[in-house]
XYZ file of C-alpha atoms in Angstrom:
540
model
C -3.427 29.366 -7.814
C -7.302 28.825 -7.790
C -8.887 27.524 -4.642
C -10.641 23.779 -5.537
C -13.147 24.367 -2.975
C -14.382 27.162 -1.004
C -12.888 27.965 2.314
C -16.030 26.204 4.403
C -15.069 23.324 2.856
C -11.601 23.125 2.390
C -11.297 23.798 6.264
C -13.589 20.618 6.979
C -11.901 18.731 4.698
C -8.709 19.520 6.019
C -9.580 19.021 9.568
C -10.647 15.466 8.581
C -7.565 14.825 7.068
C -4.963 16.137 9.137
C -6.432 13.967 12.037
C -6.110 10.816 9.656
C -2.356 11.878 8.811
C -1.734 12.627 12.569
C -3.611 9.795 14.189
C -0.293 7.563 15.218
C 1.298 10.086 16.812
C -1.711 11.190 18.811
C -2.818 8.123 20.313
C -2.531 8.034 24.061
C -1.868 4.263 24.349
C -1.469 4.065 28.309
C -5.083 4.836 28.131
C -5.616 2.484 25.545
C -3.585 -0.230 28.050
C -5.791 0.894 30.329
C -9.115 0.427 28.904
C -7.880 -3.157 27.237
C -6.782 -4.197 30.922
C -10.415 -3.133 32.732
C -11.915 -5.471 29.804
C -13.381 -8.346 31.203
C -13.606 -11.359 31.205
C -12.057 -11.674 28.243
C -13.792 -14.875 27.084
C -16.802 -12.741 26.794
C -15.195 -10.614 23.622
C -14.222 -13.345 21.270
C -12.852 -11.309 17.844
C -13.036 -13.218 14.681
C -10.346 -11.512 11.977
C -11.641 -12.166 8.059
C -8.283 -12.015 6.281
C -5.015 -12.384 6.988
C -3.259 -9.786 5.537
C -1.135 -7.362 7.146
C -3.918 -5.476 8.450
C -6.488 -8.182 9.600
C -2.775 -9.763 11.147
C -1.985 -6.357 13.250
C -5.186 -6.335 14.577
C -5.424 -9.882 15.797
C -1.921 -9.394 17.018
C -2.835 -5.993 18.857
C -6.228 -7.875 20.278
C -4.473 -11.653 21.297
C -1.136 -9.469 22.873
C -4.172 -8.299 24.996
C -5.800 -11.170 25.995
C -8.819 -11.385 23.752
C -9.704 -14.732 21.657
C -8.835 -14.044 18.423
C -9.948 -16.446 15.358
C -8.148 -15.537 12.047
C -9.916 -16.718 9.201
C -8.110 -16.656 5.317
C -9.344 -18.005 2.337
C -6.031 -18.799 0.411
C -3.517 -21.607 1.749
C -1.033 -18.638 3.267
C -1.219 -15.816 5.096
C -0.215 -12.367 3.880
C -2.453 -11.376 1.883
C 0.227 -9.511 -1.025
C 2.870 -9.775 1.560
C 3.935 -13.005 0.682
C 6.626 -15.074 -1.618
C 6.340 -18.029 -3.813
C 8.937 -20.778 -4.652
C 10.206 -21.593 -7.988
C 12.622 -24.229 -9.449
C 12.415 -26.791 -6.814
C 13.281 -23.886 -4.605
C 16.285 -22.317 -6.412
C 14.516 -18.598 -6.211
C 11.911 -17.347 -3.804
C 9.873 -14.807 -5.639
C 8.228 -11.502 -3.277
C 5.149 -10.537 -4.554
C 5.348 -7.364 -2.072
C 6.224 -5.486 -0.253
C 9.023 -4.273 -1.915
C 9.974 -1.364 0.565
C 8.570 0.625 4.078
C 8.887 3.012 6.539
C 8.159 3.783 9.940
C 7.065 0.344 10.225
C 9.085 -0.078 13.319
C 6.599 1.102 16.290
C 3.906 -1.466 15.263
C 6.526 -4.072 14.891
C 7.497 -3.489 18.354
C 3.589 -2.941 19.918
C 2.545 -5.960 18.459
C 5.879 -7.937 20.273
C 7.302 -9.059 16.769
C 10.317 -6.215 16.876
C 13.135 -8.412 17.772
C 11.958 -11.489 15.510
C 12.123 -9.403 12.269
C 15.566 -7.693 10.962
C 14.947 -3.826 8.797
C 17.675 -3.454 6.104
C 18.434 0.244 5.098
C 17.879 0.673 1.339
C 21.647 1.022 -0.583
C 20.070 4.455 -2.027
C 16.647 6.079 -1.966
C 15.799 5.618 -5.707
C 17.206 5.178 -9.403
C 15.637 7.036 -11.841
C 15.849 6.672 -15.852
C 14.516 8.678 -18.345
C 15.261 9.461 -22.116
C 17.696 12.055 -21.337
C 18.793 11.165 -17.155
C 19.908 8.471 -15.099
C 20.324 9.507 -11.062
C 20.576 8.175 -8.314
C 19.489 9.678 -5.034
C 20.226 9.194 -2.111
C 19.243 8.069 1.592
C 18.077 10.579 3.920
C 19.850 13.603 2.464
C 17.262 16.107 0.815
C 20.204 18.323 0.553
C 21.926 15.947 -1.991
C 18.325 15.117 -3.309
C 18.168 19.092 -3.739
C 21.741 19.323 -5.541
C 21.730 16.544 -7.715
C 18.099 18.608 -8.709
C 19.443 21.734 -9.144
C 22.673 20.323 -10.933
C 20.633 19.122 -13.796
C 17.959 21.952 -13.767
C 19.352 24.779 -12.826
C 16.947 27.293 -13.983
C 14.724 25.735 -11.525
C 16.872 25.556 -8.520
C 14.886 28.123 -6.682
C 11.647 26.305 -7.321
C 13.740 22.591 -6.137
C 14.319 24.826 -3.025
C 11.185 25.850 -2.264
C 9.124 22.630 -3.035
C 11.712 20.467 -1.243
C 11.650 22.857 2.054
C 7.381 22.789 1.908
C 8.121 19.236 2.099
C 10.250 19.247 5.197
C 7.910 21.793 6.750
C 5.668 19.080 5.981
C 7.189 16.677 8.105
C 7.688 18.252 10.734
C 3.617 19.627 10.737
C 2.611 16.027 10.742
C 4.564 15.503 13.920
C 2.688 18.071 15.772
C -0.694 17.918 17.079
C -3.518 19.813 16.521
C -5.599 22.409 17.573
C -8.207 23.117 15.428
C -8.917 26.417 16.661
C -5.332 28.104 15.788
C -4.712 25.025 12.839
C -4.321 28.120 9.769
C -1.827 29.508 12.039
C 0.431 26.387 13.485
C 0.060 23.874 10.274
C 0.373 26.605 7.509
C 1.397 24.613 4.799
C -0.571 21.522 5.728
C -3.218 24.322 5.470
C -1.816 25.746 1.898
C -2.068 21.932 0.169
C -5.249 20.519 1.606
C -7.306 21.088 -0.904
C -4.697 20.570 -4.167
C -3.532 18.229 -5.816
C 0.171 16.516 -6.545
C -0.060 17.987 -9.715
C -1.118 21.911 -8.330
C 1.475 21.640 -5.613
C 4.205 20.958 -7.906
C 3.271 23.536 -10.514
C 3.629 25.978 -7.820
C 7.323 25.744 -7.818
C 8.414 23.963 -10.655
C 8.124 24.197 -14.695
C 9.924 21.793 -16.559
C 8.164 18.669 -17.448
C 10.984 16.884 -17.292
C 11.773 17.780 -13.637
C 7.978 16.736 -12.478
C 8.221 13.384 -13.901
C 11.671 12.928 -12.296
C 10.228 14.122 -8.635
C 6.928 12.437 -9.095
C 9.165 9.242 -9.331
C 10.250 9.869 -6.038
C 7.131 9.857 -4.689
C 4.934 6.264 -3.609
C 3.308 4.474 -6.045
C 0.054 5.678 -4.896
C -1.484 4.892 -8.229
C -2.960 7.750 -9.646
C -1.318 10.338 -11.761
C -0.499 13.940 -10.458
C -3.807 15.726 -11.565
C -6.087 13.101 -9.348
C -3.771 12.625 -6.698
C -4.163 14.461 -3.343
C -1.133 16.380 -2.597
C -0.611 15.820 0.940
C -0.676 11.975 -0.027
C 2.300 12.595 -1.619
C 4.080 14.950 -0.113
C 3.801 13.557 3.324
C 4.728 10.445 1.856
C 7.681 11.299 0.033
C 8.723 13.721 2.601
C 9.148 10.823 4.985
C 11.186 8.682 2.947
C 13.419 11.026 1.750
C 14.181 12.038 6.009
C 13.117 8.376 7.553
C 14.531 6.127 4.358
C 13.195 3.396 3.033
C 13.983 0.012 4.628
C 13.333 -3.420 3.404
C 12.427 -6.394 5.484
C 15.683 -8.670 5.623
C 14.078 -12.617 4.204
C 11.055 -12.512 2.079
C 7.274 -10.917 3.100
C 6.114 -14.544 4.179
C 8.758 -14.575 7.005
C 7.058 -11.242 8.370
C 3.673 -13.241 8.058
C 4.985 -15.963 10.002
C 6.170 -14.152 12.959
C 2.885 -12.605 13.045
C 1.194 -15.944 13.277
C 3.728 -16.765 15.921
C 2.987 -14.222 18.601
C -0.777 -14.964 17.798
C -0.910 -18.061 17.958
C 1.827 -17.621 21.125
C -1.292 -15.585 23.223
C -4.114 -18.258 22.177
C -5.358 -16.973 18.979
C -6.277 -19.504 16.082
C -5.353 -19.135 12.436
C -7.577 -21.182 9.880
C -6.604 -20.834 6.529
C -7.902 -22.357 3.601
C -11.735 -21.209 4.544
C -13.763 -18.750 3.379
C -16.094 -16.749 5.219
C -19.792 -16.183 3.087
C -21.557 -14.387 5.483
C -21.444 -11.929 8.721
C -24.054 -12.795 11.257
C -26.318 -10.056 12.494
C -28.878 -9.658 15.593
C -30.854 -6.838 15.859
C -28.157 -4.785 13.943
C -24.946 -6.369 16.086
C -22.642 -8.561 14.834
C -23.096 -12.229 16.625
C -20.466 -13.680 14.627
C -19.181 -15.240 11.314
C -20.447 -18.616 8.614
C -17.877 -20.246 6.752
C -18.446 -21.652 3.444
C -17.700 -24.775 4.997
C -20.974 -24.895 7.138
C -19.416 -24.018 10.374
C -20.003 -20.839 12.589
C -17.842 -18.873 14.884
C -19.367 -16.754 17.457
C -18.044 -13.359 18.079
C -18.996 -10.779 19.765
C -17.179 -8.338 17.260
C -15.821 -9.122 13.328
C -12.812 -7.478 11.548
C -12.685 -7.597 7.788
C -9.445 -7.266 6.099
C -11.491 -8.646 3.372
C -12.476 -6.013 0.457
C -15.228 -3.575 1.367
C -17.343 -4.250 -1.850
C -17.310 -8.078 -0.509
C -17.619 -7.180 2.975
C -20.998 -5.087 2.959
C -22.423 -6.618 -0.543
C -21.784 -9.912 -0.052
C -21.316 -10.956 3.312
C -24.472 -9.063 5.004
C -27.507 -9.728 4.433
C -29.601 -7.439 2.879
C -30.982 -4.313 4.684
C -28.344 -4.906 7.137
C -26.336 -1.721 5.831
C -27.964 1.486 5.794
C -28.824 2.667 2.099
C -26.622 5.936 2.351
C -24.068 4.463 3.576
C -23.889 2.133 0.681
C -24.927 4.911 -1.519
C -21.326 6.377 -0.510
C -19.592 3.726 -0.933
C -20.491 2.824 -4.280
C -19.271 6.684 -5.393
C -15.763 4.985 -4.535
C -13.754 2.554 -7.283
C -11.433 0.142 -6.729
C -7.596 1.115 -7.062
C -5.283 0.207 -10.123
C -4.122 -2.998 -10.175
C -0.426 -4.138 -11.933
C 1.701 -6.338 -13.838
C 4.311 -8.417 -12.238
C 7.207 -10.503 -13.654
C 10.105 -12.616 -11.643
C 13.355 -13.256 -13.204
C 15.086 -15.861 -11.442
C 18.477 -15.573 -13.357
C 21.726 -18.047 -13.593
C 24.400 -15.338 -13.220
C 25.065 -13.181 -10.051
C 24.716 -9.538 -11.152
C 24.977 -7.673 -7.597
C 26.615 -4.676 -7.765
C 27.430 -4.789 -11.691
C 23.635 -3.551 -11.989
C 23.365 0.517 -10.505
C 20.114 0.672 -8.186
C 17.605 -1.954 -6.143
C 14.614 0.259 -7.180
C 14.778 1.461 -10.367
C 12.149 3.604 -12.132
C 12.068 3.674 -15.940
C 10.068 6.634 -17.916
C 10.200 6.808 -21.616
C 7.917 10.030 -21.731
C 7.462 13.431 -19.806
C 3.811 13.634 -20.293
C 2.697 12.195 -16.447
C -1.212 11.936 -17.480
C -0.424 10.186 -20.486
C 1.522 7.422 -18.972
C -1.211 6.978 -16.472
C -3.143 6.194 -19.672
C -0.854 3.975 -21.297
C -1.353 2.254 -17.134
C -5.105 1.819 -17.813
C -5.041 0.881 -21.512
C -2.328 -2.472 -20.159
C 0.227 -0.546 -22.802
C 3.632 -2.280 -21.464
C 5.105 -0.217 -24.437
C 4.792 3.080 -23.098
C 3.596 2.724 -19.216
C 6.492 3.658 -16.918
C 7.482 0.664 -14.706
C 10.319 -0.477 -11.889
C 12.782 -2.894 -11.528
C 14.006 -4.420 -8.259
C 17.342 -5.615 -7.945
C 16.836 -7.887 -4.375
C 20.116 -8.653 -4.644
C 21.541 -5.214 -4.413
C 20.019 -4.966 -1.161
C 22.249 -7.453 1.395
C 24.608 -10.003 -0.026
C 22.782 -13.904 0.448
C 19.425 -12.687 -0.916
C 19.487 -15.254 -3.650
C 21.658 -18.718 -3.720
C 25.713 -18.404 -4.790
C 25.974 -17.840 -8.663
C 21.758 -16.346 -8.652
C 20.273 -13.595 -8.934
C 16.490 -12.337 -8.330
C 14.644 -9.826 -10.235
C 11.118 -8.338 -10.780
C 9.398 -5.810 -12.953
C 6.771 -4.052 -11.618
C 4.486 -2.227 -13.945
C 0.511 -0.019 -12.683
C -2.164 -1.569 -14.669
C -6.141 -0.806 -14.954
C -8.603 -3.936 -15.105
C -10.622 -2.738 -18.086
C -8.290 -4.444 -20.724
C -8.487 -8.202 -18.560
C -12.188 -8.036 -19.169
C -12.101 -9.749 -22.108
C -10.454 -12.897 -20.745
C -12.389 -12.667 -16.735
C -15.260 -15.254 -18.098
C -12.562 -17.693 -19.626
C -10.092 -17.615 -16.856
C -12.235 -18.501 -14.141
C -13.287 -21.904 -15.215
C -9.949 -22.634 -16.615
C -9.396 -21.630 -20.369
C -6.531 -19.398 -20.445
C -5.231 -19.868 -23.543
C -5.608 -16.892 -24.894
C -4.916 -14.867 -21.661
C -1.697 -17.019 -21.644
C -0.861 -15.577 -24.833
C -1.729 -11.823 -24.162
C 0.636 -12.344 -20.511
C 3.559 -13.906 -22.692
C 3.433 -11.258 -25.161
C 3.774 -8.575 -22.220
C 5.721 -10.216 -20.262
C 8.120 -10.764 -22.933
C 8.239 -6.523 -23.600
C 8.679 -6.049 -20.253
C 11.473 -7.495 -20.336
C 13.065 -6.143 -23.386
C 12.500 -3.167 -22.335
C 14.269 -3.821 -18.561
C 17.381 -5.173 -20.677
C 17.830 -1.901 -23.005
C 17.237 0.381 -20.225
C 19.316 -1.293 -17.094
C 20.144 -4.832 -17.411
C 21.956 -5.802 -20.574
C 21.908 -9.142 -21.592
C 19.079 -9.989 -19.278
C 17.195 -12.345 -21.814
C 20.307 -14.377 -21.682
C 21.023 -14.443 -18.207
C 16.947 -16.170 -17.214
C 16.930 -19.513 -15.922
C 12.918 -19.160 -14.602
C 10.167 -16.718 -15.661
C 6.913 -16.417 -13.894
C 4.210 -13.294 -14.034
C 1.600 -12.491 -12.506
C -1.491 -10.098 -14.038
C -4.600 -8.101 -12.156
C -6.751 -11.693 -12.958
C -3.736 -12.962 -11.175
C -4.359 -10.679 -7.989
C -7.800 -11.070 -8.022
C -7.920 -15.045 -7.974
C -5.316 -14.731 -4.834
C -6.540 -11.390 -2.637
C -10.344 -11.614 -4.396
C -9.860 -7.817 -4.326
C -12.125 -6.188 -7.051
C -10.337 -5.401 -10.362
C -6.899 -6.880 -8.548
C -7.026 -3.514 -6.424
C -3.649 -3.094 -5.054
C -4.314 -0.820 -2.291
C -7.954 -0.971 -1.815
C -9.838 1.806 -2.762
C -8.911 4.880 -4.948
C -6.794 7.688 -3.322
C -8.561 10.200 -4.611
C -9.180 13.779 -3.454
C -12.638 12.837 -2.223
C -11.293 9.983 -1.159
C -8.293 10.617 1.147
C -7.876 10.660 4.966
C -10.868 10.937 6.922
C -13.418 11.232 3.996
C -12.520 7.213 2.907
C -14.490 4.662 4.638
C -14.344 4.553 8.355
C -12.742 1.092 9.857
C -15.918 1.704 12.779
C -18.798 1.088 10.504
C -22.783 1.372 10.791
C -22.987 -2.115 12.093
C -22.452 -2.707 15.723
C -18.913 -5.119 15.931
C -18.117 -4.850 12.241
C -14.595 -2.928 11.759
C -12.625 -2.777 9.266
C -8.498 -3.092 8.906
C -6.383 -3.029 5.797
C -5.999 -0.987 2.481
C -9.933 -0.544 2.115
C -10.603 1.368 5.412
C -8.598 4.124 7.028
C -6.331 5.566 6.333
C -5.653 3.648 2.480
C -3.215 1.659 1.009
C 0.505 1.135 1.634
C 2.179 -1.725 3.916
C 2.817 0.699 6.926
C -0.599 2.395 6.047
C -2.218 -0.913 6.863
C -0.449 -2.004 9.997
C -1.442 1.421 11.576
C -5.035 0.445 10.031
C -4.974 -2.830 12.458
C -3.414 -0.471 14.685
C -6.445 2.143 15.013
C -8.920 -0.328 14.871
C -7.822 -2.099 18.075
C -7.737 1.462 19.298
C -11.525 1.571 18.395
C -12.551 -2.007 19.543
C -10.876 -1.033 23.466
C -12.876 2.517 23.433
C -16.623 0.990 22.479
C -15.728 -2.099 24.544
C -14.097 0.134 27.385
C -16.786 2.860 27.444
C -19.776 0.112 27.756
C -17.660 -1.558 30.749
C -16.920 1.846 32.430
C-alpha cells in the first residue's frame, strides 16, 4: 500500500506516538514518590483544578493523595463532567449519561486510593452487532471465538480475519514493551507498519468485503471519526485491548465514581466548589499566580489545571498576548470532536435477559463513510447508533418490575446551528420539536431492530442533544471527547497537557493523550507526573 508520508516523517511521527501510547507503562512512579515527597512545604504549591471531570478529578486526587492544597473549581451543580446520572420520576430511574463501558481503569483507581470504594462488573459479552443481513454476538476476551464466529460467516476471508486479528494481538503486546528508539523498526514492527495509516488502510490490507469492515469497525471505540480519517493505531490498540482486557462497567451509576473521588479529596484537605465559574487565569510575568471566579473572588495558586475545554482555556480565560501566537496558530488547525444524540427509556416492564446484548450496535448500511455523513447531517434515519441494555449487566440495576435503556447515536453540530441563538435565552420551541421528532425515530428504529414492543413498554422519556452537552460541559460544538482524533492529531502531535505558560496544565479529553474515560484518568495521571518533575527539578 502507498506510504502517507515519507519515511523522515513517518519515523517522527511515530516516535511521538508510540511514547503517548506507551506512557503508563513507562512511568517510573517510585521516582515520581520521590520527587512529590522532597516537595516542600507543601503550602507553598497550592493547585487550583478548573473542572471536575474525570480528568481535572484524577489530578486533584493524584496531587491532595500527596499532600498538596488542591481547590477544585466546577461550573455546573455536580461533578463529573459526562460521567454523571440524572434522576427521573421522583426517582423511579437513574439515567447515565456516560460512561457506558472501560478498561484498564483499574491502576488509577487504585493510585488515586479509590480501588476498594468502587466495584468493576465484567461485561455479559464484548459486543452485539446488527446489520441488514447479521446479528452476533461476540464474546469476552476470546479473539479466537471473535476470529471463528468471523470466519464462520465470511469464509472467503478467513485468512485475512487471521491476519488482521493476529496484527492486533502483536499489537498488544508492542504497546507493553518499551522503547528504544534506536532499534524501534526492528522490536515494534507492526507498531512501525500502521503509524502512518489509517483504520480504513489497515483494514483494507487484509480484508475485502464491505460487509465484514463495518461489522469489525463496530468492534472498535467510538472514537468518532469514520475509517478513512481515523488513525489506525487508535483503533487497533484500542480494540485490541478490549477484545484481551474486556470491557467492564462501573457497578452504580458514573456519579457514584464522582463521589468517591470527591471523598478521598476532600479526605487529604482538598476543597471542591461547585456551582462557580472560573473567567479568567491570572498571569505574572508569564507564570500562572492563580485563578478569578465569575463571582469576584480569587484563588491563589502557584500552578492551574484546566479540565476545562482548550478553546475556553487559552481564548477566553488568558488575557491577551499571554499565549504565544504559534502556539495558538496550532491550535486553531484543530476542531472540536463530534458530538451525539442521547435518549433514556425508563420502561414499566422488566426485560433482562428476554433482550440479547447490553451494547448493541445497529447498522442499516455497509458504506462506513456514508454513515459518518448521515452522523454530521443529524440523519437519525440512516446514522448507525447503540443501545444499552443496563439491565443486562447485574441483576438490581433498575427497581423490581423496571427496566433502563438508552440510545446512543454520533452527531455533528452544524445542523443545531439553526436553533444555538434561540436556545440560549430560552425559546426552544422549535428545537423541542426537531428533538421530539428524532427522538421519536430513534426509537422506532431501536424497537424493529432489538426491542419489540418498546413504544409500549415507556413509562419516562428524556433526551439529550449536542445544545444539550454544550449547556452542561460548555465544550465547543458538545465535543464528546475533546478534540478531533485525527491523523495529525493523535498521540504526541495533540496538544501537550505542559503548555507555554508557566503552571498552566492541562487534564482531560482536550490534552494528551484524547478522549475516552480511561484516556482521561491517565491524562490527570501524566499531568501530576509533570507538575512533581518541574516542581521537583526547581527544588533539587
Amino acid at each position: 500500500m502507498e506510504e502517507v508520508f515519507d519515511k523522515s516523517i513517518s519515523r517522527r511521527r511515530f516516535l511521538r506516538t508510540m511514547v503517548a501510547a506507551t506512557a503508563a507503562t513507562t512511568i517510573d512512579w517510585a521516582r515520581i514518590q520521590a520527587l512529590a515527597s522532597a516537595i516542600g512545604p507543601k503550602a507553598d504549591y497550592p493547585v487550583v483544578v478548573i473542572g471536575a471531570g474525570i480528568g481535572g478529578l484524577t489530578a486533584a486526587a493524584y496531587l491532595a493523595k500527596n499532600g498538596f492544597p488542591v481547590t477544585v473549581i466546577e461550573q455546573h451543580d455536580t461533578a463529573g463532567g459526562y460521567a454523571t446520572s440524572f434522576d427521573r420520576a421522583g426517582g423511579e430511574f437513574v439515567f447515565e449519561v456516560s460512561p457506558h463501558y472501560t478498561v484498564g481503569v483499574a491502576q488509577y483507581l487504585e493510585e488515586c486510593g479509590i480501588k476498594e470504594k468502587v466495584e468493576l462488573v465484567t461485561l455479559p459479552e464484548f459486543l452485539r452487532v446488527v446489520t441488514p443481513d447479521y446479528d452476533l454476538i461476540f464474546p469476552q476476551q476470546n479473539p479466537k471465538e471473535i476470529i471463528s464466529i468471523l470466519s464462520e460467516k465470511f469464509p472467503q476471508e478467513a485468512e485475512g480475519i487471521r491476519g488482521l486479528m493476529g496484527q492486533l494481538m502483536n499489537l498488544l503486546q508492542e504497546l507493553r514493551k518499551p522503547i528504544d528508539p534506536k532499534t524501534i523498526s526492528s522490536t515494534h514492527p507492526v507498531m512501525w507498519s500502521m503509524s502512518n495509516q489509517t483504520a480504513a488502510q489497515f483494514m483494507d490490507k487484509y480484508l475485502q468485503d464491505p460487509k465484514l469492515k463495518t461489522i469489525l469497525f463496530a468492534l472498535g471505540p467510538g472514537l468518532g471519526l469514520p475509517p478513512s480519517k481515523l488513525p489506525a493505531l487508535a483503533y487497533g490498540g484500542a480494540t485490541a485491548a478490549y477484545m484481551v482486557l474486556g470491557k467492564v462497567k462501573i457497578k452504580g451509576r458514573p456519579k457514584d465514581l464522582s463521589d468517591t473521588f470527591i471523598d478521598v479529596i476532600q479526605k487529604h484537605g482538598g476543597r471542591i466548589i461547585l456551582k462557580t465559574e472560573v473567567e479568567g487565569i491570572l498571569t505574572k510575568e508569564g507564570t500562572v499566580v492563580g485563578v478569578k471566579a465569575a463571582d469576584g473572588n480569587t484563588y491563589t495558586a502557584k500552578a492551574v489545571v484546566s479540565n476545562a475545554s482548550a478553546p475556553a482555556t487559552f481564548e477566553k480565560m488568558l488575557s491577551p498576548g499571554v499565549v504565544p501566537d504559534n502556539y495558538m496558530a496550532k491550535l486553531r488547525t484543530y476542531r472540536p470532536s463530534i458530538s451525539s444524540i442521547k435518549v433514556w427509556l425508563g420502561l414499566k416492564q422488566q426485560i433482562r435477559g428476554k433482550i440479547k446484548g447490553y451494547q448493541i450496535s445497529i447498522s442499516d448500511s455497509y458504506d462506513l463513510e456514508a454513515s459518518y455523513r448521515a452522523y454530521l447531517a443529524a440523519d437519525v434515519s440512516k446514522g448507525p447508533f447503540a443501545v444499552f441494555v443496563y439491565d443486562n449487566v447485574y441483576p438490581g440495576y433498575s427497581k423490581p418490575g423496571k427496566s433502563s435503556v438508552s440510545l446512543l447515536m454520533l452527531c455533528g453540530y452544524e445542523p443545531w446551528k439553526q436553533f444555538e441563538a434561540d436556545y440560549f435565552v430560552g425559546r426552544k420551541e422549535a428545537y423541542r420539536k426537531e428533538k421530539d421528532r428524532i427522538t421519536q425515530m430513534l426509537i422506532d428504529r431501536a424497537e424493529a431492530k432489538v426491542i419489540p414492543g418498546l413504544k409500549s413498554m415507556i413509562e419516562v422519556i428524556d433526551a439529550a442533544t449536542p445544545l444539550t452537552n454544550v449547556r452542561y460541559t460548555k465544550n465547543p460544538e458538545g465535543a464528546i471527547v475533546g478534540y478531533e482524533g485525527s491523523m495529525n492529531n493523535f498521540g504526541m502531535t495533540r496538544i501537550k497537557n505542559r503548555t507555554p505558560i508557566k503552571g498552566l496544565y492541562l487534564a482531560g479529553h482536550w490534552g494528551d493523550p484524547g478522549g475516552g474515560f480511561v484516556t482521561v484518568m491517565r491524562s490527570g495521571q501524566n499531568t501530576f507526573k509533570m507538575m512533581m518533575e518541574d516542581w521537583g527539578h526547581k527544588a533539587g
